[in-house]
Amino acid sequence: MPCEGCMERDNVSTGATMEFLLLGFSELLHLRVLLFLIFLIVHLVTLAGNMMIFMAVVMEPSRPPMLFFLCQLSAVELCYTLVIVPKALLGLAAAGGSPISVLGCAAQMHLFVALGGAECFLLAAMSYDRYVAICQPLRYAALMSEGLCLRLALTGALAAFAAALALTVAVFRLPFCQSRRIDHFFCDVPAVLHLACARGYTTELPLLAACVLLLLLPLLLILASYLCIAVALLGVSSPVGRGKAFSTCISHLAITLLHYGCATFIYIRPKSSYSPARDKVVSLVYTNITPLMYPLIYSLRNTEIRGILRKMLRRKKIAQVNWDTITVVMPVCGKF
């Protein structure tokens, strides 16, 4: 049904010539410099933390399944922040908002949803790893083989990218109103849907389907794994053994709660309850604070990660000592 003030469907199809305007935090112009510095520092620390864990796991010759999944999670977080934060920083640098083409907006939305969905499936795979480690410890090495871990990671990534592509195509097939001003710092699905001239629940069906596949399905798998773990731990007579087994799950539980808490608030709700200011605050936590927390949680709670990081620091110190020795010896040798 045609709607007043909508862009023509033909114009939308030539997305390279059309633009949206990301307003970002344009209402906080007096805090623009401060916000830019905070975003930049958090972004650099997040990149450094996730890169450190990624490199530490990659350089480790023997990687148990949990470290393999943690390496994948760090890679996802690295890509995740690079998709969102640089454009947000450009928006803060520009006083009136940051323009983005329709194709650029669609690409950002697709990558954001795909990486978020891949993270959900990775969290589900990590919960299954904890289930096998606690409930079937004698068969752990046989069940959690390297091939199975790779298949789980690839299946989750492919499913997430396919669902994200379908959602992005469905959103950008809608007619948009002429304002084209997105009251957000990136092309998030609810913010872009808010510009659609079409009304009714049919516009929300693709988002609902993506939420079921990318959020609800992995969450059910995580809950099923932890239900089995809880039943198994009830049969452990020793409180010390029960606490030790549960402590191996705390890092994963903390990350799952952070990820699903923000994602559920933003995406699993009707369009009528959309609030730009509230969504920007939650998205700020979701895209900046939680990726920063992940390396901190795992480096503090995971003994294997702490051990690998200590080995990396020792190697760095040894390499530095060797280099200092070479720089001292070479001039001496040159005299003879």
XYZ file of C-alpha atoms in Angstrom:
336
model
C 0.000 0.000 0.000
C 1.588 3.327 -1.009
C 2.517 5.688 1.792
C 3.074 9.429 1.844
C 6.677 10.591 2.137
C 8.274 7.276 1.167
C 11.272 6.733 -1.062
C 10.450 5.038 -4.325
C 11.381 1.358 -4.481
C 13.478 2.070 -7.620
C 15.529 4.633 -5.740
C 16.149 2.208 -2.921
C 17.411 -0.367 -5.357
C 20.139 2.066 -6.477
C 21.497 2.091 -2.942
C 24.911 3.493 -3.871
C 23.354 6.942 -4.562
C 21.051 7.031 -1.532
C 22.190 7.878 1.962
C 21.078 7.606 5.550
C 22.291 9.966 8.251
C 23.474 8.391 11.506
C 22.682 11.000 14.146
C 24.721 9.219 16.814
C 25.069 11.409 19.904
C 24.387 14.695 18.115
C 22.218 15.827 21.034
C 25.328 15.776 23.247
C 27.521 18.149 21.243
C 29.040 19.648 24.400
C 30.346 16.181 25.355
C 31.523 15.245 21.879
C 35.270 15.416 22.591
C 34.949 13.563 25.891
C 32.806 10.819 24.333
C 35.244 10.490 21.435
C 38.185 9.995 23.793
C 36.281 7.487 25.954
C 35.120 5.503 22.897
C 38.615 5.521 21.422
C 40.307 4.345 24.633
C 37.719 1.605 25.232
C 38.009 0.508 21.592
C 41.810 0.289 21.715
C 41.788 -1.602 25.029
C 39.123 -3.987 23.673
C 41.159 -4.658 20.530
C 44.325 -5.185 22.570
C 42.631 -7.557 25.051
C 40.925 -9.718 22.436
C 44.017 -9.722 20.214
C 46.136 -10.809 23.174
C 43.852 -13.767 23.935
C 43.572 -14.668 20.231
C 47.349 -14.656 19.737
C 47.946 -16.492 23.023
C 45.641 -19.348 22.018
C 46.917 -19.489 18.420
C 50.536 -19.747 19.602
C 49.712 -22.542 22.049
C 50.625 -25.899 20.409
C 48.079 -27.980 22.360
C 44.648 -26.362 22.472
C 41.800 -27.992 24.400
C 38.288 -27.422 22.977
C 37.409 -24.580 25.368
C 40.489 -22.626 24.256
C 39.591 -23.302 20.614
C 36.119 -21.805 21.158
C 37.600 -18.930 23.153
C 39.928 -18.152 20.243
C 36.897 -18.066 17.919
C 35.034 -15.840 20.375
C 37.924 -13.360 20.504
C 38.061 -13.278 16.692
C 34.307 -12.569 16.559
C 34.666 -9.770 19.119
C 37.531 -8.223 17.150
C 35.419 -8.141 13.982
C 32.374 -7.046 15.965
C 33.980 -3.892 17.321
C 35.654 -3.050 13.991
C 32.256 -3.139 12.261
C 30.639 -0.681 14.698
C 33.099 1.515 16.581
C 35.131 3.227 13.778
C 31.935 4.554 12.172
C 30.670 5.674 15.589
C 33.950 7.544 16.159
C 33.566 9.265 12.781
C 30.047 10.259 13.814
C 31.402 11.868 16.971
C 34.048 13.701 14.961
C 31.328 15.191 12.702
C 29.004 17.693 14.379
C 25.830 16.992 12.399
C 25.974 13.209 12.201
C 27.697 10.731 9.929
C 26.277 9.916 6.441
C 26.228 6.304 5.307
C 25.023 4.889 1.996
C 22.156 2.424 1.853
C 24.540 -0.320 0.741
C 26.969 0.593 3.514
C 24.156 0.563 6.045
C 22.960 -2.835 4.804
C 26.498 -4.247 4.956
C 26.988 -2.960 8.514
C 23.637 -4.401 9.617
C 24.372 -7.776 8.018
C 27.822 -8.092 9.594
C 26.589 -6.948 12.993
C 23.705 -9.443 13.078
C 25.835 -12.254 11.617
C 28.656 -11.797 14.118
C 26.198 -11.514 17.009
C 24.464 -14.708 15.883
C 27.788 -16.508 15.458
C 28.643 -15.498 19.021
C 25.366 -17.005 20.275
C 26.144 -20.324 18.569
C 29.692 -20.235 19.954
C 28.289 -19.765 23.456
C 26.029 -22.779 22.846
C 29.017 -24.854 21.702
C 30.976 -23.775 24.785
C 28.087 -24.819 27.050
C 28.077 -28.242 25.371
C 31.822 -28.462 26.017
C 31.211 -27.783 29.724
C 28.437 -30.408 29.766
C 30.721 -33.080 28.319
C 33.610 -32.098 30.625
C 31.460 -32.340 33.778
C 28.922 -35.039 32.937
C 31.073 -37.360 30.789
C 34.698 -36.647 31.776
C 35.996 -40.092 30.743
C 34.717 -39.642 27.179
C 35.652 -35.954 26.917
C 38.678 -36.407 24.635
C 36.775 -38.743 22.321
C 33.587 -36.658 22.138
C 35.129 -33.183 21.872
C 37.478 -33.935 18.996
C 39.114 -31.205 16.946
C 36.915 -32.101 13.979
C 33.705 -31.750 16.001
C 34.801 -28.380 17.407
C 35.563 -27.112 13.906
C 32.205 -28.365 12.577
C 30.315 -26.709 15.439
C 32.066 -23.379 14.839
C 31.550 -23.483 11.048
C 27.908 -24.570 11.284
C 27.096 -21.774 13.719
C 28.888 -19.166 11.587
C 27.183 -20.262 8.348
C 23.737 -20.362 9.984
C 24.272 -16.896 11.477
C 25.455 -15.360 8.186
C 22.547 -16.917 6.248
C 19.935 -15.712 8.759
C 21.534 -12.248 8.881
C 21.478 -12.005 5.076
C 17.790 -12.955 4.943
C 16.947 -10.405 7.662
C 18.946 -7.624 5.968
C 17.299 -8.255 2.585
C 13.834 -8.249 4.211
C 14.515 -4.968 6.045
C 15.891 -3.113 3.028
C 13.034 -4.236 0.780
C 10.745 -2.042 2.879
C 9.902 1.508 1.703
C 11.620 4.130 3.888
C 10.336 7.580 4.742
C 12.085 10.629 3.328
C 13.747 11.777 6.555
C 16.308 8.931 6.433
C 17.715 10.150 9.774
C 18.698 7.152 11.917
C 18.704 8.133 15.578
C 21.542 5.752 16.427
C 25.321 5.461 16.074
C 25.123 2.442 13.737
C 22.594 0.725 11.468
C 20.836 -1.384 14.062
C 17.755 -3.315 12.973
C 15.161 -1.619 15.266
C 16.492 1.859 14.391
C 16.245 1.206 10.640
C 12.838 -0.477 10.962
C 11.622 2.653 12.749
C 12.087 4.564 9.461
C 9.928 2.150 7.446
C 6.705 3.662 6.157
C 4.967 0.278 6.293
C 2.971 -0.346 9.433
C 1.814 -3.542 11.107
C 3.371 -6.637 12.576
C 4.401 -7.985 9.157
C 7.433 -5.661 9.145
C 8.604 -7.276 12.391
C 8.249 -10.899 11.258
C 11.773 -11.169 9.731
C 13.291 -9.792 12.948
C 11.194 -12.215 14.988
C 12.320 -15.162 12.837
C 15.976 -14.096 13.163
C 15.580 -13.787 16.942
C 14.157 -17.312 17.142
C 17.047 -18.765 15.129
C 19.949 -16.661 16.409
C 18.901 -15.968 20.001
C 16.242 -18.409 21.187
C 17.640 -21.621 19.648
C 21.183 -21.197 21.067
C 19.692 -20.114 24.408
C 17.626 -23.309 24.604
C 20.752 -25.355 23.880
C 22.645 -23.487 26.611
C 19.817 -23.999 29.111
C 19.616 -27.710 28.243
C 23.372 -28.105 28.791
C 23.285 -26.355 32.153
C 20.200 -28.272 33.241
C 22.109 -31.513 32.647
C 25.112 -30.044 34.488
C 22.934 -29.051 37.440
C 21.425 -32.543 37.636
C 24.900 -34.094 37.488
C 26.224 -31.774 40.222
C 23.323 -32.666 42.527
C 24.650 -36.209 42.502
C 28.102 -35.090 43.676
C 28.317 -35.668 47.427
C 31.372 -33.504 48.098
C 30.644 -29.740 48.314
C 34.267 -29.070 47.346
C 33.979 -31.192 44.204
C 30.645 -29.583 43.344
C 32.094 -26.093 43.776
C 35.181 -26.932 41.745
C 33.090 -28.304 38.880
C 30.768 -25.301 38.922
C 33.677 -22.835 39.007
C 34.709 -24.005 35.530
C 31.373 -22.672 34.217
C 31.369 -19.243 35.884
C 33.242 -17.406 33.091
C 30.944 -18.832 30.424
C 27.826 -18.039 32.465
C 28.957 -14.438 33.037
C 29.549 -13.873 29.316
C 26.239 -15.532 28.394
C 24.304 -13.312 30.808
C 26.014 -10.169 29.474
C 25.382 -11.081 25.849
C 21.797 -12.288 26.192
C 20.775 -9.597 28.683
C 21.473 -6.761 26.234
C 20.366 -8.639 23.090
C 17.043 -9.673 24.625
C 16.280 -6.108 25.740
C 16.983 -4.646 22.288
C 15.493 -7.212 19.903
C 12.805 -9.273 21.641
C 10.123 -6.631 22.027
C 7.397 -4.988 19.905
C 8.249 -2.091 17.612
C 5.853 0.173 19.516
C 8.148 0.163 22.574
C 11.141 1.469 20.580
C 12.991 4.281 22.384
C 16.020 5.768 20.551
C 17.699 7.211 23.651
C 17.294 4.004 25.678
C 18.393 1.805 22.784
C 21.537 3.854 22.250
C 22.542 3.450 25.883
C 21.980 -0.325 25.852
C 23.705 -0.665 22.463
C 26.612 1.321 23.854
C 27.024 -1.304 26.561
C 26.398 -4.126 24.091
C 28.939 -3.004 21.482
C 31.627 -1.404 23.660
C 31.520 -2.564 27.276
C 30.746 -6.283 26.889
C 33.544 -6.910 24.311
C 35.877 -5.184 26.792
C 34.642 -7.374 29.656
C 35.134 -10.699 27.857
C 38.975 -10.725 27.934
C 38.927 -9.496 31.539
C 36.521 -12.233 32.639
C 38.444 -15.016 30.926
C 41.903 -13.773 31.873
C 40.850 -13.551 35.531
C 38.791 -16.748 35.770
C 40.414 -19.182 33.324
C 43.567 -20.812 34.676
C 44.617 -22.057 31.225
C 44.481 -18.535 29.779
C 46.432 -17.163 32.718
C 49.065 -19.866 32.227
C 49.379 -19.123 28.495
C 49.663 -15.377 29.128
C 52.387 -15.982 31.727
C 54.286 -18.110 29.190
C 53.951 -15.351 26.592
C 55.347 -12.791 29.037
C 58.260 -15.113 29.891
C 59.026 -15.602 26.185
C 58.937 -11.845 25.673
C 61.341 -11.279 28.576
C 63.719 -13.981 27.299
C 63.621 -12.515 23.775
C 64.318 -9.039 25.185
C 67.272 -10.336 27.249
C 68.693 -12.130 24.192
C 68.327 -9.012 22.073
C 70.020 -6.857 24.728
C 72.860 -9.377 24.897
C 73.293 -9.308 21.116
C 73.363 -5.495 21.012
C 76.045 -5.462 23.720
C 78.202 -8.253 22.268
C 78.175 -7.164 18.599
C 80.144 -3.898 19.083
C 82.696 -5.808 21.198
C 83.077 -8.489 18.528
C 83.562 -5.811 15.907
C 86.760 -4.625 17.577
C 88.535 -7.954 16.987
